[in-house]
Each structure stands twice: as C-alpha cells, then as structure tokens.
Amino acid sequence: MMARDASDLAQRLGRNAEAVCREYLSNGRREGRYWLVGDVQNNPGRSMFVRLKGAESGKGAAGKWTDAATGEHGDLLDVIRESCGLLDFKDVADEARRFLSLPQPEPDPQPRPRPSSAPAGSPESARRLISMSQPITGTIVETYLRKRGITALHGTGALRFHPRCYYRPDSFSPTETWPAMIASVTDLDNRITGAHRTWLSPDGSGKAPIETPRRAMGDLLGNAVRFDRATQVMAAGEGIETMLSLRMALPHMPMAAALSAAHLAAILFPATLRRLYIARDDDPAGDHAMAGLVERAQAVGIEAITLSPRLGDFNEDLRTLGIDALRAAVRVQIAPEDVARFMQMAA
C-alpha cells in the first residue's frame, strides 16, 4: 500500500513538476525542460537537474532528478523529504497532499538571478551527512566491527554512526532507511571531501540485506578515510575493514583506506612521507593498484613496501587465522626499524 501510495503521489507531483520546484527548490531556476539547483536540500548551484516534462513513470518521467556532483537521484517525494527535513514517509506524504491541494503558483514575473555554479564533485552533501551522524561508541557500528574481529578502535574519529541513513536501490524503488557506518573522506589537510556509507543490519551482525550495502559520495580522487595523521610512514589500502584489521597488528601506524582499487592507485602522498606500506588485496584489481602505486611512490623518492595477506585480505586473515598469526605474518614484511616503532603493543 505504501509503495502504491508513493508511486501515485510521485506521478501527481510529476504532473506539476515546475510548481513543486518553485515551492521546494526555490533557489533554482528553469532552463529549458529542466529545473537546475545546487542539491536536493535547495542550496544554490547547478549540479542537480529535475526533469520538468516527460512520461508518467519510468526512467524519463517528469519529476525525476539527478545530482551530477554526488550521483544521487530520485523523484519529487525525495525533494519534499530532504528540503523539509522530514524523516517518516507519512509526513512526506502529508506534505505532498497538502501541496497538491493548493492552487499552482504563477511563474515569477521577474527572472531570478543566475545562481553561481557548484563545482563538480561537491562535498557539501557528504559534509551534511557526516554532521547528522554521531560517534560510534556504544553503537551497532562497534558491534559490526567487533564481529569482524576489529577491537582496536583508537583513533577512529573518521567513523560515525547514522541510525536511519537513506538507501534507494534505484530510481524506480521507494526509499528505505537502514543504520549505517559513515566514514569521512578527507584530503591531506584534513578537509572533508566525501563520505562512505556501509549500511548495516539493525543488530550490527553484518551488512544490511540490500543489493549495494556500500556507496561513496563526494570528491574521492586522491583522498581517503584516514586513521591518524601520517608524517614519515603510513600504510594505505582499499577497504576500511582491511585497514582496521592491519591496525590490529600495527596499532601505532597511520593508515588510510582509499575505498577502491582505482582510488588506491591515485591516493596522494603527504609531503613528509618517506615510506609507504601498501596493503594488497589478493585479486587482479588489487595487484594492478599496487603496481601503479609503487611506481608513483618510487618516482618521488618514497620507499614502497607491499604487505600481502595470506588469504583474500587482512580482515579475512584476522577472522580466519587470528590476531597472533596476523601479527607474525606482518612482522616479517615490514622494515626492522618499524617493528619496535609500530608493533610495540603487539610485541
């Protein structure tokens, strides 16, 4: 019933798409067949575009929108929800019905000033999501990480918890809410440029039972989820859980999770870096990323050392082989002077 009600309301709003945009996305303007605005929260800009004319339903339906900066997309019910700060579908539906009962507003007699352009890959949506999240202490994020064998959670301020993070499988499906681990993606100056979401099951026993439980948003290229600030030595790898598992063996080493093989190959180096450990995932993409990163590091005088797991990745090693085996395997792969410096808790 809820899905049918949502579909009907979305279609009715789509028939009045321009009026909806003028009401809830008032910081935008019409250009041709689209309404351009900064984002779904009605910030000025031009990266989000709403289709004003189109079919009743389907991919090209009126009211469908896409934010080119974040990759987010949806319909006009999402616009009402986000611009009004609503959480429950009932409140969104009530607001939509209220709007649809009003006379349609006349177009503005005076053209609106052209809003300033928003740069592609704007991190604003990521910053808002992070600001709406909370520390992970005592939350199901802790439960989830401990289930994966990760108990050393010092220096994990980059991780946060959102109890009701929006998830939408595709543009034709209703929005769902699931608890999520939110990770801040930052640049070398610790400025937030993006966010990574891992949707979780309500009890924290694993990832949520959805098609794509991990998604990133914002400006990711060259940036990473960082655990402690790197100076002369750091480790970098793909996944958050992979790097947190490696921290179990190297608790004092600064680490960075680039979130994918492609982004790992492009990660930026601190100016002071002298030695880079690369946590390799045992797959072709991981090997390709490692090779590219080694080449880039050596070209600027940084010593690059590859750390290889015995199984698929370091979290699989931790969960399957145990912490003692992980420490022993890592100890023989790092430089001798780094054993005392970074493994003293594990000695």
Short mmCIF file of C-alpha atoms in Angstrom, two decimals:
data_model
loop_
_atom_site.label_atom_id
_atom_site.label_comp_id
_atom_site.label_asym_id
_atom_site.label_seq_id
_atom_site.Cartn_x
_atom_site.Cartn_y
_atom_site.Cartn_z
CA MET A 1 0.00 0.00 0.00
CA MET A 2 2.80 2.42 0.92
CA ALA A 3 4.65 1.75 -2.36
CA ARG A 4 1.42 2.26 -4.36
CA ASP A 5 0.67 5.48 -2.47
CA ALA A 6 4.22 6.71 -3.06
CA SER A 7 4.04 5.92 -6.78
CA ASP A 8 0.69 7.73 -7.14
CA LEU A 9 1.91 10.79 -5.25
CA ALA A 10 5.16 10.89 -7.24
CA GLN A 11 3.21 10.80 -10.52
CA ARG A 12 0.83 13.56 -9.38
CA LEU A 13 3.78 15.69 -8.30
CA GLY A 14 5.47 14.98 -11.64
CA ARG A 15 2.47 16.43 -13.50
CA ASN A 16 3.14 19.65 -11.59
CA ALA A 17 6.93 19.37 -11.55
CA GLU A 18 7.69 23.05 -12.16
CA ALA A 19 5.30 24.18 -9.42
CA VAL A 20 6.89 21.69 -7.00
CA CYS A 21 10.35 23.01 -7.86
CA ARG A 22 9.28 26.61 -7.37
CA GLU A 23 7.93 25.72 -3.93
CA TYR A 24 10.64 23.38 -2.58
CA LEU A 25 13.68 24.22 -4.73
CA SER A 26 13.21 27.98 -4.79
CA ASN A 27 16.95 28.66 -5.05
CA GLY A 28 16.97 27.17 -8.55
CA ARG A 29 15.65 28.24 -11.92
CA ARG A 30 14.15 26.74 -15.04
CA GLU A 31 16.34 26.17 -18.06
CA GLY A 32 14.55 24.54 -20.98
CA ARG A 33 12.99 21.25 -19.90
CA TYR A 34 14.87 21.18 -16.59
CA TRP A 35 14.99 22.89 -13.20
CA LEU A 36 18.57 23.50 -12.07
CA VAL A 37 19.58 23.88 -8.42
CA GLY A 38 22.56 23.06 -6.20
CA ASP A 39 21.18 19.97 -4.47
CA VAL A 40 18.08 18.30 -3.10
CA GLN A 41 18.31 20.39 0.11
CA ASN A 42 17.66 23.55 -2.02
CA ASN A 43 21.15 25.02 -1.86
CA PRO A 44 22.13 27.37 -4.70
CA GLY A 45 24.05 25.87 -7.58
CA ARG A 46 23.58 23.97 -10.81
CA SER A 47 24.69 20.39 -10.27
CA MET A 48 21.18 18.95 -9.68
CA PHE A 49 18.66 18.91 -12.51
CA VAL A 50 14.96 17.99 -12.34
CA ARG A 51 13.11 16.86 -15.46
CA LEU A 52 10.02 19.09 -15.86
CA LYS A 53 8.40 17.29 -18.80
CA GLY A 54 8.24 13.59 -19.52
CA ALA A 55 6.30 10.37 -19.17
CA GLU A 56 4.11 9.47 -16.18
CA SER A 57 6.58 6.87 -14.96
CA GLY A 58 9.84 5.21 -15.85
CA LYS A 59 13.36 6.45 -16.44
CA GLY A 60 12.45 9.69 -18.24
CA ALA A 61 9.43 10.58 -16.10
CA ALA A 62 8.68 14.17 -15.18
CA GLY A 63 9.93 14.92 -11.68
CA LYS A 64 12.94 12.59 -11.84
CA TRP A 65 16.16 14.29 -10.74
CA THR A 66 19.88 13.59 -10.67
CA ASP A 67 22.65 15.35 -8.75
CA ALA A 68 25.69 15.24 -11.04
CA ALA A 69 28.00 16.13 -8.14
CA THR A 70 27.09 13.17 -5.92
CA GLY A 71 25.42 10.67 -8.24
CA GLU A 72 22.25 10.78 -6.11
CA HIS A 73 18.90 10.61 -7.89
CA GLY A 74 15.24 10.34 -7.02
CA ASP A 75 11.78 11.80 -7.52
CA LEU A 76 9.84 14.76 -6.15
CA LEU A 77 8.88 12.94 -2.95
CA ASP A 78 12.60 12.86 -2.15
CA VAL A 79 12.76 16.61 -2.86
CA ILE A 80 9.97 17.28 -0.36
CA ARG A 81 11.53 14.98 2.23
CA GLU A 82 15.03 16.48 2.02
CA SER A 83 14.12 20.16 1.57
CA CYS A 84 11.66 20.00 4.51
CA GLY A 85 13.90 17.82 6.70
CA LEU A 86 11.27 15.09 7.09
CA LEU A 87 12.05 11.51 8.18
CA ASP A 88 8.83 9.46 8.13
CA PHE A 89 7.02 8.65 4.90
CA LYS A 90 3.71 9.67 6.46
CA ASP A 91 5.00 13.20 7.00
CA VAL A 92 6.34 13.36 3.45
CA ALA A 93 3.03 12.10 2.04
CA ASP A 94 1.04 14.56 4.17
CA GLU A 95 3.15 17.45 2.90
CA ALA A 96 2.79 16.26 -0.70
CA ARG A 97 -1.00 16.04 -0.34
CA ARG A 98 -1.10 19.48 1.25
CA PHE A 99 0.84 20.92 -1.66
CA LEU A 100 -1.27 19.22 -4.30
CA SER A 101 -4.45 20.74 -2.82
CA LEU A 102 -3.12 24.30 -3.25
CA PRO A 103 -3.55 26.46 -6.37
CA GLN A 104 -0.47 26.26 -8.52
CA PRO A 105 1.79 29.32 -8.10
CA GLU A 106 2.21 31.70 -11.00
CA PRO A 107 5.65 31.81 -12.60
CA ASP A 108 7.85 34.59 -11.30
CA PRO A 109 7.32 37.77 -13.33
CA GLN A 110 10.97 38.72 -12.81
CA PRO A 111 13.76 36.32 -13.80
CA ARG A 112 15.75 35.04 -10.88
CA PRO A 113 19.43 35.94 -10.67
CA ARG A 114 21.54 33.20 -12.15
CA PRO A 115 22.95 31.16 -9.26
CA SER A 116 26.67 30.59 -9.06
CA SER A 117 27.89 27.29 -10.41
CA ALA A 118 28.62 24.47 -7.99
CA PRO A 119 31.85 22.61 -8.77
CA ALA A 120 31.52 19.02 -9.92
CA GLY A 121 32.06 16.57 -7.07
CA SER A 122 30.91 19.00 -4.40
CA PRO A 123 31.46 17.56 -0.90
CA GLU A 124 28.55 19.50 0.65
CA SER A 125 26.15 16.54 0.72
CA ALA A 126 28.83 14.42 2.37
CA ARG A 127 29.50 17.08 5.00
CA ARG A 128 25.79 17.32 5.82
CA LEU A 129 25.54 13.55 6.20
CA ILE A 130 28.57 13.46 8.48
CA SER A 131 27.25 16.33 10.61
CA MET A 132 23.97 14.45 11.08
CA SER A 133 25.84 11.35 12.32
CA GLN A 134 27.16 10.54 15.78
CA PRO A 135 30.30 8.94 17.29
CA ILE A 136 30.41 5.15 17.05
CA THR A 137 30.98 4.46 20.77
CA GLY A 138 28.22 2.21 22.08
CA THR A 139 26.50 1.91 18.68
CA ILE A 140 25.97 -1.02 16.32
CA VAL A 141 28.99 0.17 14.32
CA GLU A 142 31.10 -1.06 17.23
CA THR A 143 29.13 -4.31 17.22
CA TYR A 144 29.67 -4.74 13.48
CA LEU A 145 33.43 -4.12 13.68
CA ARG A 146 33.88 -6.43 16.67
CA LYS A 147 32.00 -9.16 14.78
CA ARG A 148 34.73 -8.79 12.16
CA GLY A 149 37.46 -9.20 14.76
CA ILE A 150 38.30 -5.48 14.95
CA THR A 151 38.57 -4.42 18.59
CA ALA A 152 41.29 -1.73 18.43
CA LEU A 153 39.13 1.35 17.82
CA HIS A 154 41.55 4.07 18.96
CA GLY A 155 41.95 6.93 16.51
CA THR A 156 38.77 6.10 14.58
CA GLY A 157 37.20 9.55 14.69
CA ALA A 158 36.71 9.30 10.92
CA LEU A 159 33.96 6.72 11.56
CA ARG A 160 30.47 7.74 12.63
CA PHE A 161 27.01 6.20 13.02
CA HIS A 162 23.72 7.19 11.42
CA PRO A 163 20.67 5.29 12.75
CA ARG A 164 18.41 5.98 9.74
CA CYS A 165 20.51 6.54 6.63
CA TYR A 166 18.55 6.73 3.38
CA TYR A 167 19.05 3.95 0.84
CA ARG A 168 17.38 3.72 -2.54
CA PRO A 169 18.09 0.67 -4.73
CA ASP A 170 17.28 2.52 -7.97
CA SER A 171 15.21 5.39 -9.29
CA PHE A 172 12.10 3.21 -9.55
CA SER A 173 12.09 1.91 -5.96
CA PRO A 174 10.92 3.57 -2.73
CA THR A 175 13.47 4.95 -0.31
CA GLU A 176 14.46 2.74 2.61
CA THR A 177 16.22 3.60 5.86
CA TRP A 178 18.92 1.45 7.44
CA PRO A 179 21.50 2.08 10.15
CA ALA A 180 24.89 2.86 8.63
CA MET A 181 28.56 3.30 9.35
CA ILE A 182 29.56 6.67 7.91
CA ALA A 183 33.22 7.29 7.11
CA SER A 184 34.68 10.75 6.47
CA VAL A 185 36.82 11.04 3.36
CA THR A 186 39.43 13.78 3.80
CA ASP A 187 42.27 15.39 1.86
CA LEU A 188 45.83 15.88 3.09
CA ASP A 189 44.77 18.99 5.00
CA ASN A 190 42.04 17.02 6.82
CA ARG A 191 39.21 18.78 4.97
CA ILE A 192 36.14 16.61 4.41
CA THR A 193 35.71 15.95 0.71
CA GLY A 194 33.35 12.98 0.74
CA ALA A 195 31.69 10.22 2.71
CA HIS A 196 31.40 6.45 2.52
CA ARG A 197 28.30 4.62 3.71
CA THR A 198 28.13 0.99 4.87
CA TRP A 199 24.53 0.08 5.60
CA LEU A 200 24.21 -2.40 8.47
CA SER A 201 21.67 -4.88 9.75
CA PRO A 202 19.71 -3.46 12.71
CA ASP A 203 21.54 -5.69 15.21
CA GLY A 204 25.00 -4.94 13.79
CA SER A 205 25.65 -8.59 12.97
CA GLY A 206 26.65 -7.76 9.39
CA LYS A 207 25.84 -5.61 6.41
CA ALA A 208 22.22 -4.79 5.61
CA PRO A 209 20.48 -7.32 3.30
CA ILE A 210 20.41 -4.93 0.34
CA GLU A 211 21.90 -5.08 -3.15
CA THR A 212 24.64 -2.47 -2.69
CA PRO A 213 25.41 -2.07 1.04
CA ARG A 214 28.39 0.19 0.32
CA ARG A 215 28.31 3.52 -1.51
CA ALA A 216 30.57 6.56 -1.64
CA MET A 217 29.74 10.17 -2.37
CA GLY A 218 31.65 13.40 -2.88
CA ASP A 219 35.19 14.05 -4.11
CA LEU A 220 37.16 10.82 -3.64
CA LEU A 221 40.07 11.01 -6.08
CA GLY A 222 43.37 11.26 -4.22
CA ASN A 223 41.60 11.36 -0.84
CA ALA A 224 40.94 8.68 1.78
CA VAL A 225 39.41 7.65 5.10
CA ARG A 226 42.29 8.35 7.48
CA PHE A 227 43.21 6.80 10.81
CA ASP A 228 45.77 9.10 12.46
CA ARG A 229 47.79 11.75 10.64
CA ALA A 230 50.70 10.46 8.57
CA THR A 231 54.18 12.01 8.67
CA GLN A 232 57.11 9.87 7.51
CA VAL A 233 55.50 6.41 7.47
CA MET A 234 51.97 5.27 6.63
CA ALA A 235 50.01 2.32 5.26
CA ALA A 236 47.36 2.55 2.57
CA GLY A 237 44.86 0.03 1.23
CA GLU A 238 41.39 -0.30 -0.24
CA GLY A 239 38.77 -1.16 2.36
CA ILE A 240 38.01 0.33 5.76
CA GLU A 241 37.80 -3.09 7.43
CA THR A 242 41.05 -4.15 5.73
CA MET A 243 42.98 -1.21 7.16
CA LEU A 244 41.37 -1.51 10.61
CA SER A 245 42.42 -5.17 10.63
CA LEU A 246 46.01 -4.23 9.77
CA ARG A 247 45.90 -1.72 12.65
CA MET A 248 45.29 -4.66 14.98
CA ALA A 249 48.87 -5.73 14.16
CA LEU A 250 50.32 -2.22 13.70
CA PRO A 251 48.38 -0.15 16.26
CA HIS A 252 50.62 2.93 16.04
CA MET A 253 50.98 3.22 12.27
CA PRO A 254 48.90 5.91 10.50
CA MET A 255 46.66 4.34 7.87
CA ALA A 256 44.41 5.35 5.01
CA ALA A 257 41.57 3.49 3.26
CA ALA A 258 41.14 4.67 -0.34
CA LEU A 259 37.83 2.71 -0.73
CA SER A 260 38.59 1.08 -4.10
CA ALA A 261 41.50 -0.23 -6.15
CA ALA A 262 41.29 2.65 -8.62
CA HIS A 263 41.31 5.26 -5.84
CA LEU A 264 44.17 3.47 -4.07
CA ALA A 265 46.32 3.81 -7.18
CA ALA A 266 45.64 7.58 -7.18
CA ILE A 267 46.00 8.33 -3.45
CA LEU A 268 48.00 11.50 -2.67
CA PHE A 269 51.16 11.41 -0.55
CA PRO A 270 51.94 13.72 2.39
CA ALA A 271 54.95 15.91 1.60
CA THR A 272 56.86 14.40 4.55
CA LEU A 273 56.25 10.75 3.61
CA ARG A 274 59.36 8.59 3.27
CA ARG A 275 57.99 5.03 3.47
CA LEU A 276 54.65 3.72 2.22
CA TYR A 277 53.23 0.30 3.09
CA ILE A 278 50.64 -0.89 0.60
CA ALA A 279 48.08 -3.38 1.93
CA ARG A 280 47.38 -5.54 -1.10
CA ASP A 281 44.07 -7.27 -1.73
CA ASP A 282 44.65 -10.67 -3.32
CA ASP A 283 42.85 -10.09 -6.63
CA PRO A 284 43.75 -8.72 -10.10
CA ALA A 285 42.40 -5.22 -9.31
CA GLY A 286 44.44 -5.13 -6.11
CA ASP A 287 47.59 -6.19 -7.97
CA HIS A 288 47.07 -3.50 -10.60
CA ALA A 289 46.51 -0.80 -7.98
CA MET A 290 49.59 -1.92 -6.07
CA ALA A 291 51.80 -1.78 -9.15
CA GLY A 292 50.63 1.72 -10.06
CA LEU A 293 51.06 3.00 -6.52
CA VAL A 294 54.55 1.53 -6.18
CA GLU A 295 55.59 3.25 -9.40
CA ARG A 296 54.17 6.61 -8.32
CA ALA A 297 55.79 6.42 -4.87
CA GLN A 298 59.22 5.47 -6.16
CA ALA A 299 59.11 8.27 -8.72
CA VAL A 300 59.04 10.84 -5.90
CA GLY A 301 61.60 9.10 -3.70
CA ILE A 302 59.21 7.25 -1.36
CA GLU A 303 60.12 3.69 -0.41
CA ALA A 304 57.14 1.44 -1.21
CA ILE A 305 56.72 -1.91 0.57
CA THR A 306 53.87 -4.28 -0.23
CA LEU A 307 52.10 -6.12 2.61
CA SER A 308 50.39 -9.28 1.39
CA PRO A 309 47.65 -11.20 3.22
CA ARG A 310 47.75 -14.99 3.39
CA LEU A 311 44.08 -15.16 2.31
CA GLY A 312 41.92 -12.67 0.38
CA ASP A 313 42.57 -9.60 2.52
CA PHE A 314 43.76 -8.71 6.01
CA ASN A 315 40.29 -8.88 7.54
CA GLU A 316 39.90 -12.42 6.25
CA ASP A 317 43.31 -13.22 7.78
CA LEU A 318 42.27 -11.71 11.11
CA ARG A 319 38.94 -13.54 11.28
CA THR A 320 40.16 -16.89 9.97
CA LEU A 321 43.74 -17.17 11.23
CA GLY A 322 43.58 -14.98 14.36
CA ILE A 323 45.47 -11.95 15.63
CA ASP A 324 48.66 -13.82 16.56
CA ALA A 325 49.06 -15.25 13.07
CA LEU A 326 48.33 -11.83 11.54
CA ARG A 327 50.97 -10.16 13.70
CA ALA A 328 53.55 -12.81 12.86
CA ALA A 329 52.88 -12.51 9.13
CA VAL A 330 53.05 -8.70 9.15
CA ARG A 331 56.16 -8.56 11.37
CA VAL A 332 58.37 -10.24 8.75
CA GLN A 333 57.11 -7.97 5.96
CA ILE A 334 57.83 -4.55 7.49
CA ALA A 335 61.18 -2.80 7.85
CA PRO A 336 63.06 -3.93 11.01
CA GLU A 337 63.13 -0.39 12.45
CA ASP A 338 59.34 -0.20 12.18
CA VAL A 339 58.73 -3.31 14.30
CA ALA A 340 59.57 -1.58 17.58
CA ARG A 341 58.07 1.71 16.46
CA PHE A 342 54.69 0.45 15.32
CA MET A 343 54.23 -3.03 16.84
CA GLN A 344 55.21 -2.44 20.46
CA MET A 345 51.69 -3.23 21.73
CA ALA A 346 51.86 -6.50 19.82
CA ALA A 347 55.40 -7.44 20.83
#
